[in-house]
Coordinates of C-alpha atoms in Angstrom, one line a residue:
M1 CA -43.0 59.1 4.6
K2 CA -43.4 60.6 1.2
L3 CA -40.5 58.7 -0.4
Q4 CA -42.2 55.4 0.2
K5 CA -45.2 56.5 -1.8
T6 CA -43.1 56.8 -5.0
L7 CA -40.6 54.0 -4.9
T8 CA -42.8 51.1 -6.0
I9 CA -44.0 52.7 -9.2
L10 CA -40.7 54.4 -10.0
F11 CA -39.4 51.5 -12.0
T12 CA -42.7 51.3 -14.0
S13 CA -42.5 55.0 -14.8
L14 CA -38.9 54.9 -15.9
F15 CA -39.7 51.9 -18.0
F16 CA -42.6 53.6 -19.8
N17 CA -40.4 56.6 -20.6
T18 CA -37.2 54.9 -21.7
V19 CA -38.0 51.4 -23.0
Y20 CA -41.6 50.9 -24.0
A21 CA -42.3 51.7 -27.6
A22 CA -44.9 54.4 -27.7
S23 CA -46.4 57.0 -30.0
D24 CA -45.3 60.6 -29.5
D25 CA -48.6 61.5 -27.8
A26 CA -48.6 58.4 -25.6
F27 CA -45.0 59.2 -24.5
S28 CA -46.1 62.8 -23.8
C29 CA -49.0 61.5 -21.8
N30 CA -46.7 59.4 -19.6
K31 CA -44.3 62.4 -19.1
A32 CA -47.1 64.6 -18.0
Y33 CA -48.4 61.9 -15.7
D34 CA -45.0 61.6 -14.0
Q35 CA -45.2 65.3 -13.3
M36 CA -48.8 64.9 -12.0
D37 CA -50.1 67.2 -14.7
L38 CA -53.2 65.1 -15.1
P39 CA -55.2 67.4 -17.4
T40 CA -52.3 67.6 -19.9
A41 CA -51.7 63.8 -19.6
L42 CA -55.4 63.1 -20.3
A43 CA -55.4 65.5 -23.3
F44 CA -52.4 63.7 -24.8
A45 CA -54.0 60.3 -24.3
S46 CA -57.2 61.5 -26.0
K47 CA -55.2 62.8 -28.9
A48 CA -53.3 59.5 -29.3
L49 CA -56.6 57.5 -29.1
S50 CA -58.3 59.8 -31.7
A51 CA -55.5 58.9 -34.1
D52 CA -55.6 55.2 -33.1
K53 CA -58.2 53.9 -30.8
N54 CA -56.1 50.7 -30.2
D55 CA -53.0 52.6 -29.0
K56 CA -52.1 50.3 -26.1
E57 CA -49.6 52.7 -24.5
A58 CA -52.1 55.6 -24.7
L59 CA -54.8 53.4 -23.1
I60 CA -52.5 52.4 -20.3
C61 CA -51.6 56.1 -19.7
Q62 CA -55.2 57.1 -19.8
G63 CA -56.0 54.4 -17.2
R64 CA -53.2 55.6 -14.9
V65 CA -54.5 59.2 -15.1
Y66 CA -58.1 58.1 -14.3
S67 CA -56.8 56.1 -11.4
A68 CA -54.9 59.2 -10.1
Q69 CA -58.2 61.1 -10.4
G70 CA -60.0 58.5 -8.3
K71 CA -62.0 57.2 -11.3
L72 CA -61.4 53.5 -10.8
E73 CA -64.1 52.2 -13.2
D74 CA -62.8 54.4 -16.0
A75 CA -59.2 53.3 -15.2
L76 CA -60.2 49.6 -15.3
S77 CA -62.1 50.1 -18.6
A78 CA -58.9 51.6 -20.2
F79 CA -56.8 48.8 -18.8
K80 CA -59.1 46.1 -20.2
L81 CA -59.0 47.7 -23.6
A82 CA -55.2 47.8 -23.4
D83 CA -55.1 44.1 -22.3
K84 CA -57.1 43.2 -25.4
Q85 CA -54.4 44.8 -27.5
S86 CA -51.6 43.0 -25.6
Q87 CA -50.1 40.4 -27.8
D88 CA -47.6 38.7 -25.5
A89 CA -46.9 38.0 -21.8
F90 CA -44.7 41.1 -21.5
D91 CA -47.5 43.5 -22.4
K92 CA -49.8 41.6 -20.1
T93 CA -47.3 42.0 -17.3
I94 CA -47.5 45.7 -17.6
V95 CA -51.3 45.9 -17.8
A96 CA -51.7 43.7 -14.7
L97 CA -49.2 45.7 -12.8
V98 CA -50.9 49.1 -13.4
T99 CA -54.3 47.5 -12.7
G100 CA -53.0 46.4 -9.3
H101 CA -51.8 49.9 -8.6
A102 CA -55.3 51.2 -9.5
Y103 CA -57.0 48.8 -7.1
K104 CA -54.5 49.5 -4.4
D105 CA -55.0 53.3 -4.7
A106 CA -58.8 52.7 -4.5
H107 CA -58.3 50.6 -1.3
Q108 CA -59.5 47.4 -3.0
Y109 CA -56.7 45.3 -1.6
E110 CA -57.8 41.8 -2.5
Q111 CA -58.2 42.8 -6.1
A112 CA -54.9 44.5 -6.0
V113 CA -53.1 41.4 -4.8
S114 CA -54.9 39.3 -7.5
S115 CA -53.7 41.7 -10.2
Y116 CA -50.1 41.8 -8.9
E117 CA -50.1 38.0 -8.8
E118 CA -51.2 38.0 -12.4
S119 CA -48.4 40.4 -13.3
L120 CA -46.0 38.0 -11.5
K121 CA -47.3 35.1 -13.4
Q122 CA -46.8 36.9 -16.8
A123 CA -43.4 38.2 -15.7
K124 CA -42.3 34.6 -15.0
I125 CA -43.4 33.6 -18.5
T126 CA -41.1 36.2 -20.0
N127 CA -38.4 35.5 -17.4
S128 CA -38.4 39.2 -16.4
K129 CA -36.7 39.2 -13.1
A130 CA -37.1 43.0 -12.9
F131 CA -40.9 42.8 -13.1
E132 CA -41.0 39.8 -10.8
R133 CA -39.3 41.9 -8.2
V134 CA -41.8 44.8 -8.7
A135 CA -44.7 42.4 -8.4
H136 CA -43.4 40.9 -5.1
Q137 CA -42.6 44.4 -3.8
S138 CA -46.1 45.6 -4.7
I139 CA -47.7 42.6 -3.0
G140 CA -45.7 43.2 0.1
N141 CA -46.8 46.8 0.1
V142 CA -50.5 45.8 0.1
H143 CA -49.8 43.3 3.0
L144 CA -48.1 46.2 4.9
I145 CA -51.1 48.5 4.4
T146 CA -53.5 45.7 5.7
K147 CA -51.2 45.1 8.6
R148 CA -50.3 41.5 7.6
Y149 CA -46.7 42.2 8.5
Q150 CA -45.3 38.7 8.3
S151 CA -46.7 38.3 4.8
A152 CA -45.3 41.6 3.9
L153 CA -41.9 40.5 5.2
E154 CA -42.0 37.3 3.2
S155 CA -42.8 39.2 0.0
Y156 CA -40.1 41.7 0.6
L157 CA -37.5 39.0 1.2
T158 CA -38.5 37.3 -2.0
A159 CA -38.2 40.6 -3.9
N160 CA -34.8 41.1 -2.3
T161 CA -33.5 37.9 -4.1
L162 CA -34.3 39.5 -7.4
V163 CA -32.5 42.9 -7.1
A164 CA -30.2 43.9 -9.9
N165 CA -28.2 46.9 -8.6
D166 CA -27.3 48.8 -5.4
N167 CA -30.2 51.2 -5.7
E168 CA -32.7 48.3 -5.8
R169 CA -30.9 46.7 -2.9
G170 CA -31.2 49.9 -0.9
E171 CA -34.9 50.0 -1.6
S172 CA -35.4 46.3 -0.8
Y173 CA -33.4 46.3 2.4
E174 CA -35.4 49.3 3.6
S175 CA -38.7 47.5 3.0
V176 CA -37.4 44.4 4.8
A177 CA -36.2 46.6 7.7
F178 CA -39.6 48.3 8.0
A179 CA -41.5 45.0 8.0
Y180 CA -39.2 43.7 10.8
H181 CA -39.8 47.0 12.7
M182 CA -43.6 46.6 12.5
L183 CA -43.1 43.0 13.8
N184 CA -41.2 44.5 16.8
Q185 CA -38.1 42.6 15.7
H186 CA -35.9 45.7 16.1
D187 CA -32.5 44.1 16.0
A188 CA -33.3 42.6 12.5
A189 CA -34.8 45.9 11.5
L190 CA -31.6 47.7 12.4
E191 CA -29.4 45.2 10.6
Y192 CA -31.3 45.7 7.3
Q193 CA -31.6 49.4 7.7
I194 CA -27.8 49.7 8.1
K195 CA -27.5 47.8 4.8
A196 CA -30.1 50.1 3.2
F197 CA -28.2 53.2 4.4
L198 CA -24.9 51.9 3.0
M199 CA -26.5 51.3 -0.4
H200 CA -28.2 54.7 -0.5
E201 CA -25.1 56.5 0.7
K202 CA -23.2 54.9 -2.2
S203 CA -25.7 55.1 -5.1
G204 CA -29.0 56.5 -4.0
T205 CA -30.7 59.9 -4.6
L206 CA -30.5 62.6 -2.0
D207 CA -34.1 61.8 -0.9
Q208 CA -33.2 58.1 -0.5
Y209 CA -30.1 58.9 1.5
A210 CA -32.0 61.3 3.8
H211 CA -34.9 58.9 4.3
S212 CA -32.6 56.0 5.0
S213 CA -30.7 58.1 7.5
I214 CA -33.8 59.1 9.4
E215 CA -35.1 55.5 9.6
L216 CA -31.6 54.4 10.7
G217 CA -31.9 56.9 13.6
R218 CA -35.3 55.6 14.4
Y219 CA -34.2 52.0 14.5
Y220 CA -31.1 52.8 16.6
A221 CA -33.5 54.3 19.1
A222 CA -35.8 51.2 19.0
V223 CA -32.8 49.1 20.3
K224 CA -32.1 51.9 22.9
N225 CA -28.8 52.8 21.2
Y226 CA -29.5 56.5 21.8
A227 CA -26.0 57.7 21.2
N228 CA -25.9 56.4 17.7
A229 CA -29.5 57.5 17.1
E230 CA -28.6 61.1 18.1
R231 CA -25.4 61.1 16.0
T232 CA -27.2 59.8 12.9
L233 CA -30.1 62.2 13.2
N234 CA -28.0 65.3 13.9
K235 CA -25.9 64.5 10.9
I236 CA -28.9 64.2 8.5
I237 CA -30.6 67.3 10.0
K238 CA -27.4 69.3 9.3
F239 CA -27.2 67.7 5.8
A240 CA -30.8 68.5 5.0
K241 CA -30.4 72.1 6.3
D242 CA -27.3 72.6 4.1
Q243 CA -29.0 71.1 1.1
G244 CA -32.2 73.1 1.6
G245 CA -34.2 69.9 2.3
A246 CA -36.8 71.4 4.7
Y247 CA -38.9 68.2 4.7
Y248 CA -36.2 66.0 5.9
E249 CA -34.9 68.6 8.4
A250 CA -38.3 68.7 10.0
Y251 CA -38.8 65.0 10.0
G252 CA -35.3 64.6 11.5
Y253 CA -36.4 66.9 14.3
C254 CA -39.4 64.7 14.9
I255 CA -37.5 61.5 15.3
L256 CA -34.8 63.2 17.4
A257 CA -37.5 64.5 19.6
Q258 CA -38.6 60.9 20.2
V259 CA -35.0 60.0 21.2
K260 CA -34.8 63.0 23.6
A261 CA -38.2 62.1 25.2
A262 CA -37.0 58.5 25.6
N263 CA -34.1 59.8 27.5
G264 CA -36.3 62.0 29.7
D265 CA -35.3 65.3 28.1
L266 CA -38.9 66.5 27.5
A267 CA -37.9 70.2 27.3
T268 CA -35.6 69.6 24.3
A269 CA -38.1 67.2 22.7
K270 CA -40.7 70.0 22.9
T271 CA -38.3 72.5 21.3
L272 CA -37.5 70.1 18.5
I273 CA -41.2 69.5 17.8
N274 CA -41.9 73.2 17.6
Q275 CA -39.0 73.6 15.2
A276 CA -40.5 70.9 13.0
K277 CA -43.9 72.6 13.1
V278 CA -42.5 75.9 12.1
I279 CA -40.8 74.4 9.1
A280 CA -44.1 72.8 8.0
K281 CA -45.9 76.1 8.4
N282 CA -43.3 78.1 6.6
T283 CA -43.2 75.7 3.7
N284 CA -47.0 75.4 3.6
D285 CA -46.7 71.6 3.6
Q286 CA -49.9 70.2 5.1
G287 CA -48.7 66.6 4.5
L288 CA -45.6 67.2 6.6
A289 CA -47.7 68.9 9.3
E290 CA -49.9 65.8 9.5
E291 CA -46.8 63.5 9.7
I292 CA -45.3 65.6 12.5
E293 CA -48.6 65.3 14.4
K294 CA -48.7 61.6 13.9
E295 CA -45.0 61.1 15.0
T296 CA -45.2 63.3 18.0
Q297 CA -48.8 62.7 19.3
G298 CA -48.7 62.0 23.1
L299 CA -44.9 62.4 23.2
I300 CA -44.7 65.3 25.6

């Protein structure tokens, strides 16, 4: 789901925009990048580098933009220049982390893990538990993509020992739950997803709360607790509808359709799938339409 695509780099983005000392143009580059306004971000990076070709923060931002544009070699060149300007392990932690993200987005997974491991090494030198957690989480994400689920679980469990607040706990528990789910250890998945839900209910964003609710419904269904699955999913569908969250309303219908189908109610499952597809069409959300197709293929 779309929320999982943003969580692992959220900490990095927040860090760039609130902590890391940067020139005005480099700061503006990162802000534009976070809004995925890539031409504007690149323009600010170029402006910063025209004033100072060794502006480390601008080089990092430039590399992130190139990576988002699919220009891996350009991104790596920018990161290498930034690394040359890095005077301490903390700076090198950042450069290695964004380099890992670039490799991952380019589907070069071995190189991604190697860069994340370098980020982890540098984070340990500076005793930065926050970036140690991000490195372990990022390594776990690569293992998940490459279907090395046991390795992903181990990385996520390690990351879980480094959390600093309830929001991070919610994210961490959810990753652990998903890894257990992919290993078909559904009781453990449900246990951790309940923990994730409670954390997001208390301190998460609306997106995190909605996502954790839907996954909780999925995992209840996986252990054949259909009553709790339906109750959880109907609650979040109503919440999403009331809040104008069309994406999560539609996704909730998809998972509820799975529950109905598992109970033999194929007519209701078909109705729910059609409702989800109508939402995707009305919102012109092609990504959602593809996820609906993936979740419901062969269901009815």
